[in-house]
Amino acid sequence: MTIQDVQIIELPKILDKRGNLSIIEEFQHIPFKIARTYWIYDVPGGETRGGHAYKENQECIVALSGSFDVVLDDGKQKQTYSLNRSYYGLYVPRGLWRQMQNFSTNSLALVLSSTTYDPNDYIRDYREFLTSKNR
């Protein structure tokens, strides 16, 4: 996959005087079945999360609160996506190196994944990642 396969998805917003509501439905708003959900929070200032690629897993990342950057790398180019609205999701296809950084105070990142946790799905060494892209 390449950076061109990444998408910012505008999620539905239902607005009324009581507040706002947004939804994410598998195969409707994101192109995969949700197998795992996790969230990242209380990240100390200056820390980076991620630093890996997935062989099979796809993700949708949403900033439910606060802001952070997602840096994606396809082995040829890097692109930074700033997330700071809960009605935008970042679709990350498999095969991209992913890092999350610049977390604001009280940020909350929701991550929806297409696979259950499998340590064998991760590529954690950047050189190995680059080698896998050149096969």
mmCIF file with all atom_site columns, N, CA and C in Angstrom, residues 13 15 19 21 23 27 32 35-37 48 51 60 64 70 85 94 102-103 106-107 110 114 116 119 125 133 135:
data_model
loop_
_atom_site.group_PDB
_atom_site.id
_atom_site.type_symbol
_atom_site.label_atom_id
_atom_site.label_alt_id
_atom_site.label_comp_id
_atom_site.label_asym_id
_atom_site.label_entity_id
_atom_site.label_seq_id
_atom_site.pdbx_PDB_ins_code
_atom_site.Cartn_x
_atom_site.Cartn_y
_atom_site.Cartn_z
_atom_site.occupancy
_atom_site.B_iso_or_equiv
_atom_site.pdbx_formal_charge
_atom_site.auth_seq_id
_atom_site.auth_comp_id
_atom_site.auth_asym_id
_atom_site.auth_atom_id
_atom_site.pdbx_PDB_model_num
ATOM 1  N N  . LYS A 1 13  ? -22.287 13.307  11.315 1.00 0.00 ? 13  LYS A N  1
ATOM 2  C CA . LYS A 1 13  ? -22.521 14.126  12.506 1.00 0.00 ? 13  LYS A CA 1
ATOM 3  C C  . LYS A 1 13  ? -24.020 14.358  12.613 1.00 0.00 ? 13  LYS A C  1
ATOM 4  N N  . LEU A 1 15  ? -26.468 16.565  14.673 1.00 0.00 ? 15  LEU A N  1
ATOM 5  C CA . LEU A 1 15  ? -26.422 17.752  15.515 1.00 0.00 ? 15  LEU A CA 1
ATOM 6  C C  . LEU A 1 15  ? -27.819 18.119  15.985 1.00 0.00 ? 15  LEU A C  1
ATOM 7  N N  . GLY A 1 19  ? -26.521 18.405  21.777 1.00 0.00 ? 19  GLY A N  1
ATOM 8  C CA . GLY A 1 19  ? -25.110 18.139  21.510 1.00 0.00 ? 19  GLY A CA 1
ATOM 9  C C  . GLY A 1 19  ? -24.950 17.350  20.228 1.00 0.00 ? 19  GLY A C  1
ATOM 10 N N  . LEU A 1 21  ? -23.507 13.925  17.941 1.00 0.00 ? 21  LEU A N  1
ATOM 11 C CA . LEU A 1 21  ? -23.306 12.484  17.977 1.00 0.00 ? 21  LEU A CA 1
ATOM 12 C C  . LEU A 1 21  ? -22.714 12.078  16.638 1.00 0.00 ? 21  LEU A C  1
ATOM 13 N N  . ILE A 1 23  ? -20.984 8.563   14.405 1.00 0.00 ? 23  ILE A N  1
ATOM 14 C CA . ILE A 1 23  ? -20.987 7.099   14.385 1.00 0.00 ? 23  ILE A CA 1
ATOM 15 C C  . ILE A 1 23  ? -19.957 6.578   13.388 1.00 0.00 ? 23  ILE A C  1
ATOM 16 N N  . PHE A 1 27  ? -17.849 -1.412  7.154  1.00 0.00 ? 27  PHE A N  1
ATOM 17 C CA . PHE A 1 27  ? -18.228 -1.529  5.743  1.00 0.00 ? 27  PHE A CA 1
ATOM 18 C C  . PHE A 1 27  ? -19.110 -0.377  5.248  1.00 0.00 ? 27  PHE A C  1
ATOM 19 N N  . PHE A 1 32  ? -13.674 -2.130  6.443  1.00 0.00 ? 32  PHE A N  1
ATOM 20 C CA . PHE A 1 32  ? -13.334 -3.418  7.032  1.00 0.00 ? 32  PHE A CA 1
ATOM 21 C C  . PHE A 1 32  ? -14.251 -3.730  8.211  1.00 0.00 ? 32  PHE A C  1
ATOM 22 N N  . ALA A 1 35  ? -12.505 -5.884  14.296 1.00 0.00 ? 35  ALA A N  1
ATOM 23 C CA . ALA A 1 35  ? -12.180 -7.059  15.101 1.00 0.00 ? 35  ALA A CA 1
ATOM 24 C C  . ALA A 1 35  ? -11.615 -6.671  16.469 1.00 0.00 ? 35  ALA A C  1
ATOM 25 N N  . ARG A 1 36  ? -11.097 -5.443  16.582 1.00 0.00 ? 36  ARG A N  1
ATOM 26 C CA . ARG A 1 36  ? -10.470 -5.009  17.830 1.00 0.00 ? 36  ARG A CA 1
ATOM 27 C C  . ARG A 1 36  ? -10.611 -3.501  17.939 1.00 0.00 ? 36  ARG A C  1
ATOM 28 N N  . THR A 1 37  ? -10.813 -3.045  19.156 1.00 0.00 ? 37  THR A N  1
ATOM 29 C CA . THR A 1 37  ? -10.888 -1.617  19.445 1.00 0.00 ? 37  THR A CA 1
ATOM 30 C C  . THR A 1 37  ? -9.987  -1.331  20.634 1.00 0.00 ? 37  THR A C  1
ATOM 31 N N  . THR A 1 48  ? 6.332   9.275   21.642 1.00 0.00 ? 48  THR A N  1
ATOM 32 C CA . THR A 1 48  ? 5.830   8.784   20.358 1.00 0.00 ? 48  THR A CA 1
ATOM 33 C C  . THR A 1 48  ? 5.242   7.401   20.569 1.00 0.00 ? 48  THR A C  1
ATOM 34 N N  . GLY A 1 51  ? 5.435   3.239   15.760 1.00 0.00 ? 51  GLY A N  1
ATOM 35 C CA . GLY A 1 51  ? 6.767   2.863   15.321 1.00 0.00 ? 51  GLY A CA 1
ATOM 36 C C  . GLY A 1 51  ? 6.780   1.434   14.822 1.00 0.00 ? 51  GLY A C  1
ATOM 37 N N  . CYS A 1 60  ? -8.568  2.410   11.579 1.00 0.00 ? 60  CYS A N  1
ATOM 38 C CA . CYS A 1 60  ? -9.181  3.728   11.506 1.00 0.00 ? 60  CYS A CA 1
ATOM 39 C C  . CYS A 1 60  ? -8.877  4.399   12.840 1.00 0.00 ? 60  CYS A C  1
ATOM 40 N N  . LEU A 1 64  ? -10.701 11.368  19.623 1.00 0.00 ? 64  LEU A N  1
ATOM 41 C CA . LEU A 1 64  ? -11.945 11.633  20.349 1.00 0.00 ? 64  LEU A CA 1
ATOM 42 C C  . LEU A 1 64  ? -11.835 12.901  21.189 1.00 0.00 ? 64  LEU A C  1
ATOM 43 N N  . VAL A 1 70  ? -0.412  11.771  13.152 1.00 0.00 ? 70  VAL A N  1
ATOM 44 C CA . VAL A 1 70  ? -0.114  10.417  12.700 1.00 0.00 ? 70  VAL A CA 1
ATOM 45 C C  . VAL A 1 70  ? 0.815   10.563  11.501 1.00 0.00 ? 70  VAL A C  1
ATOM 46 N N  . ARG A 1 85  ? -10.387 16.457  15.473 1.00 0.00 ? 85  ARG A N  1
ATOM 47 C CA . ARG A 1 85  ? -11.853 16.513  15.471 1.00 0.00 ? 85  ARG A CA 1
ATOM 48 C C  . ARG A 1 85  ? -12.391 15.102  15.553 1.00 0.00 ? 85  ARG A C  1
ATOM 49 N N  . ARG A 1 94  ? -3.045  -1.590  5.486  1.00 0.00 ? 94  ARG A N  1
ATOM 50 C CA . ARG A 1 94  ? -1.904  -2.412  5.906  1.00 0.00 ? 94  ARG A CA 1
ATOM 51 C C  . ARG A 1 94  ? -0.655  -1.994  5.144  1.00 0.00 ? 94  ARG A C  1
ATOM 52 N N  . ASN A 1 102 ? 3.156   14.153  19.051 1.00 0.00 ? 102 ASN A N  1
ATOM 53 C CA . ASN A 1 102 ? 2.618   15.496  19.342 1.00 0.00 ? 102 ASN A CA 1
ATOM 54 C C  . ASN A 1 102 ? 1.252   15.431  20.013 1.00 0.00 ? 102 ASN A C  1
ATOM 55 N N  . PHE A 1 103 ? 1.114   14.562  20.985 1.00 0.00 ? 103 PHE A N  1
ATOM 56 C CA . PHE A 1 103 ? -0.143  14.420  21.716 1.00 0.00 ? 103 PHE A CA 1
ATOM 57 C C  . PHE A 1 103 ? -0.370  15.650  22.596 1.00 0.00 ? 103 PHE A C  1
ATOM 58 N N  . ASN A 1 106 ? -4.525  15.669  27.623 1.00 0.00 ? 106 ASN A N  1
ATOM 59 C CA . ASN A 1 106 ? -5.851  15.037  27.661 1.00 0.00 ? 106 ASN A CA 1
ATOM 60 C C  . ASN A 1 106 ? -6.322  14.511  26.309 1.00 0.00 ? 106 ASN A C  1
ATOM 61 N N  . SER A 1 107 ? -5.395  14.203  25.407 1.00 0.00 ? 107 SER A N  1
ATOM 62 C CA . SER A 1 107 ? -5.815  13.630  24.128 1.00 0.00 ? 107 SER A CA 1
ATOM 63 C C  . SER A 1 107 ? -6.249  12.179  24.324 1.00 0.00 ? 107 SER A C  1
ATOM 64 N N  . LEU A 1 110 ? -8.814  6.893   19.574 1.00 0.00 ? 110 LEU A N  1
ATOM 65 C CA . LEU A 1 110 ? -9.557  5.651   19.396 1.00 0.00 ? 110 LEU A CA 1
ATOM 66 C C  . LEU A 1 110 ? -9.029  4.977   18.143 1.00 0.00 ? 110 LEU A C  1
ATOM 67 N N  . SER A 1 114 ? -8.823  -4.080  12.012 1.00 0.00 ? 114 SER A N  1
ATOM 68 C CA . SER A 1 114 ? -9.473  -5.131  11.225 1.00 0.00 ? 114 SER A CA 1
ATOM 69 C C  . SER A 1 114 ? -9.108  -6.540  11.697 1.00 0.00 ? 114 SER A C  1
ATOM 70 N N  . THR A 1 116 ? -7.620  -9.146  15.146 1.00 0.00 ? 116 THR A N  1
ATOM 71 C CA . THR A 1 116 ? -7.332  -9.249  16.571 1.00 0.00 ? 116 THR A CA 1
ATOM 72 C C  . THR A 1 116 ? -5.823  -9.116  16.758 1.00 0.00 ? 116 THR A C  1
ATOM 73 N N  . PRO A 1 119 ? 1.033   -10.679 17.538 1.00 0.00 ? 119 PRO A N  1
ATOM 74 C CA . PRO A 1 119 ? 2.382   -10.101 17.507 1.00 0.00 ? 119 PRO A CA 1
ATOM 75 C C  . PRO A 1 119 ? 3.136   -10.420 16.216 1.00 0.00 ? 119 PRO A C  1
ATOM 76 N N  . ASP A 1 125 ? 10.879  -3.335  13.093 1.00 0.00 ? 125 ASP A N  1
ATOM 77 C CA . ASP A 1 125 ? 12.200  -2.832  12.703 1.00 0.00 ? 125 ASP A CA 1
ATOM 78 C C  . ASP A 1 125 ? 12.060  -2.088  11.373 1.00 0.00 ? 125 ASP A C  1
ATOM 79 N N  . LYS A 1 133 ? 9.186   -3.795  1.632  1.00 0.00 ? 133 LYS A N  1
ATOM 80 C CA . LYS A 1 133 ? 8.576   -2.960  0.588  1.00 0.00 ? 133 LYS A CA 1
ATOM 81 C C  . LYS A 1 133 ? 9.264   -3.150  -0.761 1.00 0.00 ? 133 LYS A C  1
ATOM 82 N N  . ARG A 1 135 ? 10.420  -6.033  -1.966 1.00 0.00 ? 135 ARG A N  1
ATOM 83 C CA . ARG A 1 135 ? 10.293  -7.414  -2.472 1.00 0.00 ? 135 ARG A CA 1
ATOM 84 C C  . ARG A 1 135 ? 9.412   -7.466  -3.675 1.00 0.00 ? 135 ARG A C  1
#
